[in-house]
């Protein structure tokens, strides 16, 4: 093995290591951004579902009250 080949392969290996570390840090940064986007998206959906649940509960309670009222009117009219 010639000494030049060993140095060349070492340089290539170093460059590959640096490139992979750089790409990993870029991926980690992107994953961090994606994590925050996902977190924000979850919070928005949580609020939407909470509002929807409140509307659903209030409409159900309104229907229950209406049924009670109509039932009491029906028994009153008989």
Coordinates of C-alpha atoms in Angstrom, one line a residue:
X1 CA 0.0 0.0 0.0
X2 CA 1.4 3.4 -1.0
X3 CA 1.5 6.2 1.6
X4 CA -0.5 8.5 -0.7
X5 CA -3.4 6.2 -0.9
X6 CA -3.7 6.0 2.9
X7 CA -3.7 9.8 3.2
X8 CA -6.3 10.1 0.5
X9 CA -8.6 7.5 2.0
X10 CA -8.2 9.2 5.4
X11 CA -9.1 12.6 3.9
X12 CA -12.1 11.0 2.2
X13 CA -13.1 9.4 5.4
X14 CA -12.9 12.7 7.3
X15 CA -14.9 14.5 4.7
X16 CA -17.6 11.7 4.8
X17 CA -17.7 11.9 8.6
X18 CA -18.0 15.7 8.5
X19 CA -20.7 15.5 5.8
X20 CA -22.7 13.0 7.7
X21 CA -22.4 15.0 11.0
X22 CA -23.6 18.1 9.1
X23 CA -26.5 16.3 7.5
X24 CA -27.4 14.9 10.9
X25 CA -27.4 18.3 12.5
X26 CA -29.6 19.6 9.6
X27 CA -32.0 16.7 10.1
X28 CA -32.0 17.3 13.8
X29 CA -32.8 21.0 13.3
X30 CA -35.6 20.1 10.9
X31 CA -37.0 17.5 13.3
X32 CA -37.0 20.2 16.0
X33 CA -39.0 22.5 13.7
X34 CA -41.3 19.7 12.7
X35 CA -41.8 18.9 16.4
X36 CA -42.7 22.5 17.2
X37 CA -45.1 22.6 14.2
X38 CA -46.7 19.4 15.3
X39 CA -47.0 20.7 18.9
X40 CA -48.6 23.9 17.6
X41 CA -50.9 21.9 15.4
X42 CA -51.9 19.7 18.3
X43 CA -52.7 22.7 20.4
X44 CA -54.9 24.2 17.7
X45 CA -56.8 21.0 17.2
X46 CA -57.2 20.6 20.9
X47 CA -58.8 24.1 21.1
X48 CA -61.0 23.3 18.1
X49 CA -62.2 20.1 19.7
X50 CA -62.7 21.7 23.1
X51 CA -64.9 24.4 21.4
X52 CA -66.8 21.7 19.5
X53 CA -67.3 19.7 22.7
X54 CA -68.7 22.7 24.5
X55 CA -71.1 23.4 21.6
X56 CA -72.1 19.8 21.5
X57 CA -72.7 19.7 25.3
X58 CA -74.6 23.0 25.3
X59 CA -76.8 21.8 22.4
X60 CA -77.5 18.5 24.1
X61 CA -78.5 20.3 27.3
X62 CA -80.7 22.6 25.3
X63 CA -82.4 19.6 23.7
X64 CA -82.8 18.0 27.1
X65 CA -84.4 21.2 28.5
X66 CA -86.6 21.4 25.4
X67 CA -87.7 17.8 25.9
X68 CA -88.5 18.5 29.6
X69 CA -90.5 21.6 28.7
X70 CA -92.4 19.9 25.9
X71 CA -93.1 16.9 28.1
X72 CA -94.3 19.1 30.9
X73 CA -96.5 21.0 28.4
X74 CA -97.9 17.7 27.1
X75 CA -98.7 16.4 30.6
X76 CA -100.2 19.8 31.5
X77 CA -102.4 19.8 28.4
X78 CA -103.8 16.3 29.1

